[in-house]
Amino acid sequence: MKGNHKLTWFGLGILFTLIIAGLLVSCSRGPKVIERGDVAEAAIATYVAPGDTDEYYLFYSGGHSGNVYVAGVPSMRHIATIPVFAPYPATGYGFDKDTKAMLGSYTWGDVHHPALSETQGDYDGRWLFVNDNANNRLARIDLRDFKVKQILGPIPNISGYHGGSFVTPNTEYVLAASRFSVPLPKGTFEPIENYATKYNGIVAGVPINPQTGEMSVGWQIMMPPFDFDLGDAGKGVSDGWAFWTCYNAERATGKLEVTSTQKDRDYVVAVNWKAAEQAVKDGKVTQISGVNVIDPKAAPGVVYLIPAAKSPHGVDVSPDGKYIVASGKLQSITTVFDMEKVLAAIQNKAFSGEEDGIPVLNYDQVKEAEVNVGLGPLHTQFDDQGYAYTSLFVESAVAKWKMGSWEVADKIPISYNIGHLSTAEGDTMHPSGKYLVALNKLSHGRHMNVGPSQPESSQLIGISGEKMKLLYDAFTEPEPHYAQMIRADKLKPIEVYPKEELKDPNAVWDVKDTAVTREGNNVLVKMIAVRSSFEPNKIEVNQGDRVTIYLTNIEQTTDELHGFGLGEYNLNVVVDPGEMKVIEFVADKPGVFPYYCTNFCSALHQEMQGYLLVKPQ
Amino acid sequence: MTSFLERETTFFEQPLTLKSRILILIAVLVLIPSFMFPLWNMSFYSNQYTDGLVLRIYSYQLEGGKTPNRDDLREINSLNHYIGMRPLLESDFSEFTWVPLVIGLLMILALRAMVLGKMSNLVDVFVLFTYFGLFSLWSFYHRLYMYGHNLDPTASIKVQPFTPPVFGSKQIANFTVNSFPGPASYALFAFAALLLVSILLSARFSKGKGDERAA
């Protein structure tokens, strides 16, 4: 018996030791610890003291929220929301006559890529353009007052406006392209089996009026049924050219995840937009749904295709315009094309094939380098030291590489899965360097637990030194795709609409000019809002009347906003100092309905109210 | 007594020296800026208005600080209505009509004294000007008193009637109110000082019998 006990204990001892050893070994093979950089240095680099302001504006696209978000760099604080495609009661957007008309029947949009207007290849601080991937629209935000002034569209013939917005160096055009190919004109039926031959994609230029910023529908180019993805405009050496990446050169349908990733190369589309303009002038167009559409076969010299690494997603032009950088998201290289070589290949007709009559340039003749950046390269941005930064989705990292030597100098892990990235003034001819913001898709574990529906992650990375330094984790509303970073002193928005500017005859500035007048079934109200009252504070109408309120905020002091909320009539409008808004509704419900100031304005904000009295029929 | 009156009359009859007359001219020139700069500046500081709301009182107008982000006069009136103070309206102040007129008249009288060259002319101007100055200061105080005391009884926020400061700094509710003379007041003061010096330069007091002045 004694021997058995000893054996048992011995056996247990060995088992125990093996278990402990196993645990220790597996622990040491855990994930690599992500370097945080010096904490104190990062804290100082991102701290903006009370009373001070940030160095850069960061305009985020808001994705399917339909908004644009404004943050400051380096604090990464969210400062304001600019509503674009969705109603936003906080600022009354979508509730007054003008913004209701702009939104039309849609209550959402999918904002992917914001583009700041440029003059001579640098940001000029006039406008911000944003695309609507869902409903094929393009919006223009006036940076004088950070408000949307125009929504163009839905733009005919484009399905899934993903390939925008990107501006040419003097904002001649905002680029547009379709992510989805459909039979054209829209409304045409074609079985999906005919996709390869009867479906078409579109790349286009939306012309911008240089004085007013007014957008209009311009020329479009009929393309093979590829998925046109992202774009960038040429500048400097490549001025006059527009580029887009596209995937699904296979012209596949079905489970695209598989069917559209079979070939090794897709394309970068290069459009000579001056030649496109000429083609329109020469009448080499067909009218499709009222738009001038160019058929590349009928107008040679307008479009060319450059083979690019598998399923490219992201084409970016270097600051001097010499290099076109395209990243194949399903490979590990980023390809650099030399614009001078592209022009030479076109000149010498160095073509390796064609797609529906569009010449395909010989890859080896136009390629300058293939940079081994890492897994899943997407987008590239630039700094002021000749470096390029490419986001790596699959690897969840950013690679820093040198233009000219084409070597990777540094890599930094990202938490997690970076999409786009934005460097300070990074898509202009004179980037600032200094800061890089990584716009990431997954934020789990980096913030307090807020349940299953998680915010988005942006990380601020310092790029002044040789090695990149992670400075800050910020979290945003869903869902930024791309962003634009511009030096704060380049924008000088107003905070008060000057009295002299309000020319509308329905705007009144004095209590004695306010009135309620009747014209048949129409009741017109001229109302003022000031600290702390509405005048008139009583509106009497008959049930069924069409009521129009011209509401003027007569303040001339910054930040003195007033709101107008009419409960039970689903109305909330906010007026800025010196602004007038028009509120229209039908008084179809009888009774007495209070209206009140919704935007906190003064010590007697609670007392700022009135009554709408609707006499029953 | 008679001797005193004789000496006194003689004093006022005496001519003004060239130096005196030149000083009068300078004094008149010094008065010209009084039309171009504020007579008095008031500023109002609080936690919300760290840069201060500003009121500038000229001889001919009332002006508030004006930037694209704020119209100070509108703002001051907006804040004051809560305590029932009457809004400051330029049209309510007749001063802006008669003060420039009076300053102009005094300039003319000074030039008259310079031309006629008699001590009495000069003393006239000086006395009238001093009266005008003191009256203006009193009038300013009176205005401040009236605005701060005739508060609307139906005002939302009840405050004890108060007088904003004529000169200096005073705390009124959450505001620090500063009130100081502006460049135009200094010009007026300089005018008076120059006239006084002018008088003293020419003044010869008779010692009793006969006069020994040089012309």
PDB file of C-alpha atoms in Angstrom, chain A residues 52-230:
ATOM      1  CA  ASP A  52      -7.050  77.991 -26.193  1.00  0.00           C
ATOM      2  CA  THR A  53      -8.115  76.510 -29.516  1.00  0.00           C
ATOM      3  CA  ASP A  54      -6.885  73.667 -31.707  1.00  0.00           C
ATOM      4  CA  GLU A  55      -4.365  73.992 -34.526  1.00  0.00           C
ATOM      5  CA  TYR A  56      -6.319  72.190 -37.245  1.00  0.00           C
ATOM      6  CA  TYR A  57      -9.922  71.623 -38.196  1.00  0.00           C
ATOM      7  CA  LEU A  58     -10.747  67.973 -38.830  1.00  0.00           C
ATOM      8  CA  PHE A  59     -13.822  67.516 -41.042  1.00  0.00           C
ATOM      9  CA  TYR A  60     -15.010  63.922 -40.772  1.00  0.00           C
ATOM     10  CA  SER A  61     -17.525  62.361 -43.129  1.00  0.00           C
ATOM     11  CA  GLY A  62     -20.334  60.951 -40.999  1.00  0.00           C
ATOM     12  CA  GLY A  63     -21.158  57.908 -43.128  1.00  0.00           C
ATOM     13  CA  HIS A  64     -24.727  56.700 -42.885  1.00  0.00           C
ATOM     14  CA  SER A  65     -25.536  59.225 -40.162  1.00  0.00           C
ATOM     15  CA  GLY A  66     -25.752  61.674 -43.037  1.00  0.00           C
ATOM     16  CA  ASN A  67     -23.765  64.273 -41.114  1.00  0.00           C
ATOM     17  CA  VAL A  68     -20.337  65.874 -41.209  1.00  0.00           C
ATOM     18  CA  TYR A  69     -18.490  66.086 -37.892  1.00  0.00           C
ATOM     19  CA  VAL A  70     -16.063  68.862 -37.017  1.00  0.00           C
ATOM     20  CA  ALA A  71     -13.309  68.098 -34.544  1.00  0.00           C
ATOM     21  CA  GLY A  72     -10.104  69.848 -33.532  1.00  0.00           C
ATOM     22  CA  VAL A  73      -6.565  68.541 -33.824  1.00  0.00           C
ATOM     23  CA  PRO A  74      -4.620  67.852 -31.633  1.00  0.00           C
ATOM     24  CA  SER A  75      -7.268  67.671 -28.913  1.00  0.00           C
ATOM     25  CA  MET A  76      -9.438  65.395 -31.104  1.00  0.00           C
ATOM     26  CA  ARG A  77     -12.491  66.903 -29.429  1.00  0.00           C
ATOM     27  CA  HIS A  78     -15.760  66.871 -31.307  1.00  0.00           C
ATOM     28  CA  ILE A  79     -16.767  70.489 -31.658  1.00  0.00           C
ATOM     29  CA  ALA A  80     -19.748  70.622 -33.993  1.00  0.00           C
ATOM     30  CA  THR A  81     -22.036  68.552 -36.203  1.00  0.00           C
ATOM     31  CA  ILE A  82     -22.982  69.838 -39.653  1.00  0.00           C
ATOM     32  CA  PRO A  83     -26.163  68.033 -40.739  1.00  0.00           C
ATOM     33  CA  VAL A  84     -26.255  67.323 -44.473  1.00  0.00           C
ATOM     34  CA  PHE A  85     -28.537  64.477 -45.558  1.00  0.00           C
ATOM     35  CA  ALA A  86     -30.566  63.754 -42.461  1.00  0.00           C
ATOM     36  CA  PRO A  87     -32.878  66.019 -40.458  1.00  0.00           C
ATOM     37  CA  TYR A  88     -31.165  67.291 -37.331  1.00  0.00           C
ATOM     38  CA  PRO A  89     -33.499  68.921 -34.812  1.00  0.00           C
ATOM     39  CA  ALA A  90     -30.586  70.178 -32.708  1.00  0.00           C
ATOM     40  CA  THR A  91     -30.016  72.894 -35.293  1.00  0.00           C
ATOM     41  CA  GLY A  92     -33.464  72.735 -36.828  1.00  0.00           C
ATOM     42  CA  TYR A  93     -32.054  71.314 -40.079  1.00  0.00           C
ATOM     43  CA  GLY A  94     -34.758  69.770 -42.220  1.00  0.00           C
ATOM     44  CA  PHE A  95     -37.653  71.480 -40.442  1.00  0.00           C
ATOM     45  CA  ASP A  96     -37.743  74.883 -42.158  1.00  0.00           C
ATOM     46  CA  LYS A  97     -38.845  75.527 -45.742  1.00  0.00           C
ATOM     47  CA  ASP A  98     -35.385  75.834 -47.324  1.00  0.00           C
ATOM     48  CA  THR A  99     -33.704  72.801 -45.790  1.00  0.00           C
ATOM     49  CA  LYS A 100     -36.828  70.670 -46.257  1.00  0.00           C
ATOM     50  CA  ALA A 101     -36.654  71.480 -49.962  1.00  0.00           C
ATOM     51  CA  MET A 102     -32.947  70.574 -50.093  1.00  0.00           C
ATOM     52  CA  LEU A 103     -33.465  67.186 -48.443  1.00  0.00           C
ATOM     53  CA  GLY A 104     -36.378  66.253 -50.696  1.00  0.00           C
ATOM     54  CA  SER A 105     -38.028  62.971 -49.840  1.00  0.00           C
ATOM     55  CA  TYR A 106     -34.951  61.284 -48.345  1.00  0.00           C
ATOM     56  CA  THR A 107     -34.319  61.260 -44.618  1.00  0.00           C
ATOM     57  CA  TRP A 108     -30.835  59.802 -44.761  1.00  0.00           C
ATOM     58  CA  GLY A 109     -27.738  59.731 -46.886  1.00  0.00           C
ATOM     59  CA  ASP A 110     -24.349  57.997 -46.754  1.00  0.00           C
ATOM     60  CA  VAL A 111     -21.541  60.538 -46.541  1.00  0.00           C
ATOM     61  CA  HIS A 112     -18.243  58.935 -47.444  1.00  0.00           C
ATOM     62  CA  HIS A 113     -15.641  61.372 -48.621  1.00  0.00           C
ATOM     63  CA  PRO A 114     -15.417  65.065 -47.784  1.00  0.00           C
ATOM     64  CA  ALA A 115     -13.348  67.303 -50.070  1.00  0.00           C
ATOM     65  CA  LEU A 116     -12.203  70.819 -49.261  1.00  0.00           C
ATOM     66  CA  SER A 117     -12.152  73.226 -52.195  1.00  0.00           C
ATOM     67  CA  GLU A 118      -8.728  74.012 -53.651  1.00  0.00           C
ATOM     68  CA  THR A 119      -7.025  76.824 -55.509  1.00  0.00           C
ATOM     69  CA  GLN A 120      -3.693  76.017 -57.175  1.00  0.00           C
ATOM     70  CA  GLY A 121      -3.668  72.682 -55.446  1.00  0.00           C
ATOM     71  CA  ASP A 122      -3.968  74.003 -51.872  1.00  0.00           C
ATOM     72  CA  TYR A 123      -6.993  74.352 -49.590  1.00  0.00           C
ATOM     73  CA  ASP A 124      -8.666  77.737 -49.998  1.00  0.00           C
ATOM     74  CA  GLY A 125     -11.233  77.452 -47.216  1.00  0.00           C
ATOM     75  CA  ARG A 126     -14.302  78.241 -49.311  1.00  0.00           C
ATOM     76  CA  TRP A 127     -16.350  75.043 -49.489  1.00  0.00           C
ATOM     77  CA  LEU A 128     -16.551  71.437 -48.327  1.00  0.00           C
ATOM     78  CA  PHE A 129     -18.134  68.942 -50.728  1.00  0.00           C
ATOM     79  CA  VAL A 130     -19.573  65.624 -49.551  1.00  0.00           C
ATOM     80  CA  ASN A 131     -21.011  62.724 -51.514  1.00  0.00           C
ATOM     81  CA  ASP A 132     -24.089  60.584 -50.802  1.00  0.00           C
ATOM     82  CA  ASN A 133     -23.238  56.992 -51.609  1.00  0.00           C
ATOM     83  CA  ALA A 134     -26.839  55.859 -51.076  1.00  0.00           C
ATOM     84  CA  ASN A 135     -28.939  58.346 -53.001  1.00  0.00           C
ATOM     85  CA  ASN A 136     -26.359  59.612 -55.491  1.00  0.00           C
ATOM     86  CA  ARG A 137     -26.250  63.218 -54.370  1.00  0.00           C
ATOM     87  CA  LEU A 138     -23.507  65.775 -53.836  1.00  0.00           C
ATOM     88  CA  ALA A 139     -23.728  68.498 -51.178  1.00  0.00           C
ATOM     89  CA  ARG A 140     -21.828  71.743 -50.802  1.00  0.00           C
ATOM     90  CA  ILE A 141     -21.143  73.230 -47.362  1.00  0.00           C
ATOM     91  CA  ASP A 142     -20.256  76.924 -47.272  1.00  0.00           C
ATOM     92  CA  LEU A 143     -17.357  77.369 -44.874  1.00  0.00           C
ATOM     93  CA  ARG A 144     -18.347  80.972 -44.200  1.00  0.00           C
ATOM     94  CA  ASP A 145     -21.127  79.772 -41.917  1.00  0.00           C
ATOM     95  CA  PHE A 146     -20.673  75.966 -41.938  1.00  0.00           C
ATOM     96  CA  LYS A 147     -24.079  75.380 -43.500  1.00  0.00           C
ATOM     97  CA  VAL A 148     -25.224  73.290 -46.473  1.00  0.00           C
ATOM     98  CA  LYS A 149     -26.178  75.600 -49.308  1.00  0.00           C
ATOM     99  CA  GLN A 150     -26.923  73.153 -52.111  1.00  0.00           C
ATOM    100  CA  ILE A 151     -27.665  69.470 -52.620  1.00  0.00           C
ATOM    101  CA  LEU A 152     -27.293  68.284 -56.215  1.00  0.00           C
ATOM    102  CA  GLY A 153     -29.072  65.156 -57.309  1.00  0.00           C
ATOM    103  CA  PRO A 154     -29.927  62.382 -57.324  1.00  0.00           C
ATOM    104  CA  ILE A 155     -27.433  62.617 -60.192  1.00  0.00           C
ATOM    105  CA  PRO A 156     -28.760  60.719 -63.200  1.00  0.00           C
ATOM    106  CA  ASN A 157     -27.134  57.474 -64.339  1.00  0.00           C
ATOM    107  CA  ILE A 158     -25.015  56.969 -61.203  1.00  0.00           C
ATOM    108  CA  SER A 159     -25.814  54.107 -58.817  1.00  0.00           C
ATOM    109  CA  GLY A 160     -23.916  54.229 -55.563  1.00  0.00           C
ATOM    110  CA  TYR A 161     -21.968  57.481 -55.711  1.00  0.00           C
ATOM    111  CA  HIS A 162     -18.875  56.225 -53.955  1.00  0.00           C
ATOM    112  CA  GLY A 163     -16.211  57.619 -56.258  1.00  0.00           C
ATOM    113  CA  GLY A 164     -16.402  61.138 -54.894  1.00  0.00           C
ATOM    114  CA  SER A 165     -16.006  63.733 -53.680  1.00  0.00           C
ATOM    115  CA  PHE A 166     -12.534  64.700 -54.808  1.00  0.00           C
ATOM    116  CA  VAL A 167     -11.650  68.081 -56.268  1.00  0.00           C
ATOM    117  CA  THR A 168      -9.424  69.155 -59.127  1.00  0.00           C
ATOM    118  CA  PRO A 169      -6.643  71.628 -58.193  1.00  0.00           C
ATOM    119  CA  ASN A 170      -8.724  74.740 -58.893  1.00  0.00           C
ATOM    120  CA  THR A 171     -12.049  73.189 -57.987  1.00  0.00           C
ATOM    121  CA  GLU A 172     -13.083  73.064 -61.619  1.00  0.00           C
ATOM    122  CA  TYR A 173     -14.748  69.743 -60.891  1.00  0.00           C
ATOM    123  CA  VAL A 174     -15.796  67.475 -58.096  1.00  0.00           C
ATOM    124  CA  LEU A 175     -15.262  63.876 -59.220  1.00  0.00           C
ATOM    125  CA  ALA A 176     -18.092  61.334 -59.221  1.00  0.00           C
ATOM    126  CA  ALA A 177     -18.277  57.644 -60.071  1.00  0.00           C
ATOM    127  CA  SER A 178     -20.653  54.735 -59.662  1.00  0.00           C
ATOM    128  CA  ARG A 179     -19.954  51.839 -57.389  1.00  0.00           C
ATOM    129  CA  PHE A 180     -22.757  49.778 -58.902  1.00  0.00           C
ATOM    130  CA  SER A 181     -23.224  49.154 -62.603  1.00  0.00           C
ATOM    131  CA  VAL A 182     -26.792  48.994 -63.888  1.00  0.00           C
ATOM    132  CA  PRO A 183     -28.434  48.997 -67.311  1.00  0.00           C
ATOM    133  CA  LEU A 184     -28.674  52.606 -68.566  1.00  0.00           C
ATOM    134  CA  PRO A 185     -30.731  54.704 -68.793  1.00  0.00           C
ATOM    135  CA  LYS A 186     -32.133  53.891 -65.330  1.00  0.00           C
ATOM    136  CA  GLY A 187     -35.426  52.114 -65.621  1.00  0.00           C
ATOM    137  CA  THR A 188     -34.136  49.749 -68.293  1.00  0.00           C
ATOM    138  CA  PHE A 189     -34.594  46.044 -67.489  1.00  0.00           C
ATOM    139  CA  GLU A 190     -31.811  43.547 -68.293  1.00  0.00           C
ATOM    140  CA  PRO A 191     -31.405  40.076 -66.809  1.00  0.00           C
ATOM    141  CA  ILE A 192     -28.375  39.806 -64.544  1.00  0.00           C
ATOM    142  CA  GLU A 193     -26.849  37.220 -66.904  1.00  0.00           C
ATOM    143  CA  ASN A 194     -26.178  40.066 -69.326  1.00  0.00           C
ATOM    144  CA  TYR A 195     -24.177  42.006 -66.749  1.00  0.00           C
ATOM    145  CA  ALA A 196     -20.889  41.856 -68.621  1.00  0.00           C
ATOM    146  CA  THR A 197     -22.292  43.389 -71.789  1.00  0.00           C
ATOM    147  CA  LYS A 198     -25.474  45.286 -70.967  1.00  0.00           C
ATOM    148  CA  TYR A 199     -24.660  46.893 -67.651  1.00  0.00           C
ATOM    149  CA  ASN A 200     -22.536  50.032 -67.377  1.00  0.00           C
ATOM    150  CA  GLY A 201     -20.724  52.104 -64.834  1.00  0.00           C
ATOM    151  CA  ILE A 202     -20.167  55.863 -64.932  1.00  0.00           C
ATOM    152  CA  VAL A 203     -17.299  58.181 -64.083  1.00  0.00           C
ATOM    153  CA  ALA A 204     -18.089  61.889 -64.160  1.00  0.00           C
ATOM    154  CA  GLY A 205     -17.037  65.429 -63.388  1.00  0.00           C
ATOM    155  CA  VAL A 206     -19.454  67.732 -61.575  1.00  0.00           C
ATOM    156  CA  PRO A 207     -18.613  71.290 -62.666  1.00  0.00           C
ATOM    157  CA  ILE A 208     -18.366  73.941 -59.939  1.00  0.00           C
ATOM    158  CA  ASN A 209     -19.067  77.622 -60.578  1.00  0.00           C
ATOM    159  CA  PRO A 210     -15.858  79.381 -59.483  1.00  0.00           C
ATOM    160  CA  GLN A 211     -17.659  82.390 -57.975  1.00  0.00           C
ATOM    161  CA  THR A 212     -20.696  80.864 -56.283  1.00  0.00           C
ATOM    162  CA  GLY A 213     -19.672  77.229 -55.852  1.00  0.00           C
ATOM    163  CA  GLU A 214     -22.906  76.228 -57.582  1.00  0.00           C
ATOM    164  CA  MET A 215     -22.758  72.560 -58.668  1.00  0.00           C
ATOM    165  CA  SER A 216     -24.384  71.335 -61.861  1.00  0.00           C
ATOM    166  CA  VAL A 217     -24.564  68.051 -63.763  1.00  0.00           C
ATOM    167  CA  GLY A 218     -21.720  67.958 -66.283  1.00  0.00           C
ATOM    168  CA  TRP A 219     -20.226  65.338 -68.557  1.00  0.00           C
ATOM    169  CA  GLN A 220     -20.249  61.637 -67.796  1.00  0.00           C
ATOM    170  CA  ILE A 221     -18.294  58.780 -69.361  1.00  0.00           C
ATOM    171  CA  MET A 222     -19.923  55.433 -70.137  1.00  0.00           C
ATOM    172  CA  MET A 223     -17.665  52.756 -68.672  1.00  0.00           C
ATOM    173  CA  PRO A 224     -17.616  48.934 -68.632  1.00  0.00           C
ATOM    174  CA  PRO A 225     -19.471  47.343 -65.696  1.00  0.00           C
ATOM    175  CA  PHE A 226     -16.632  47.682 -63.214  1.00  0.00           C
ATOM    176  CA  ASP A 227     -17.170  48.925 -59.652  1.00  0.00           C
ATOM    177  CA  PHE A 228     -15.691  52.428 -59.515  1.00  0.00           C
ATOM    178  CA  ASP A 229     -14.398  52.935 -56.128  1.00  0.00           C
ATOM    179  CA  LEU A 230     -12.220  55.869 -55.099  1.00  0.00           C
TER     180      LEU A 230
END
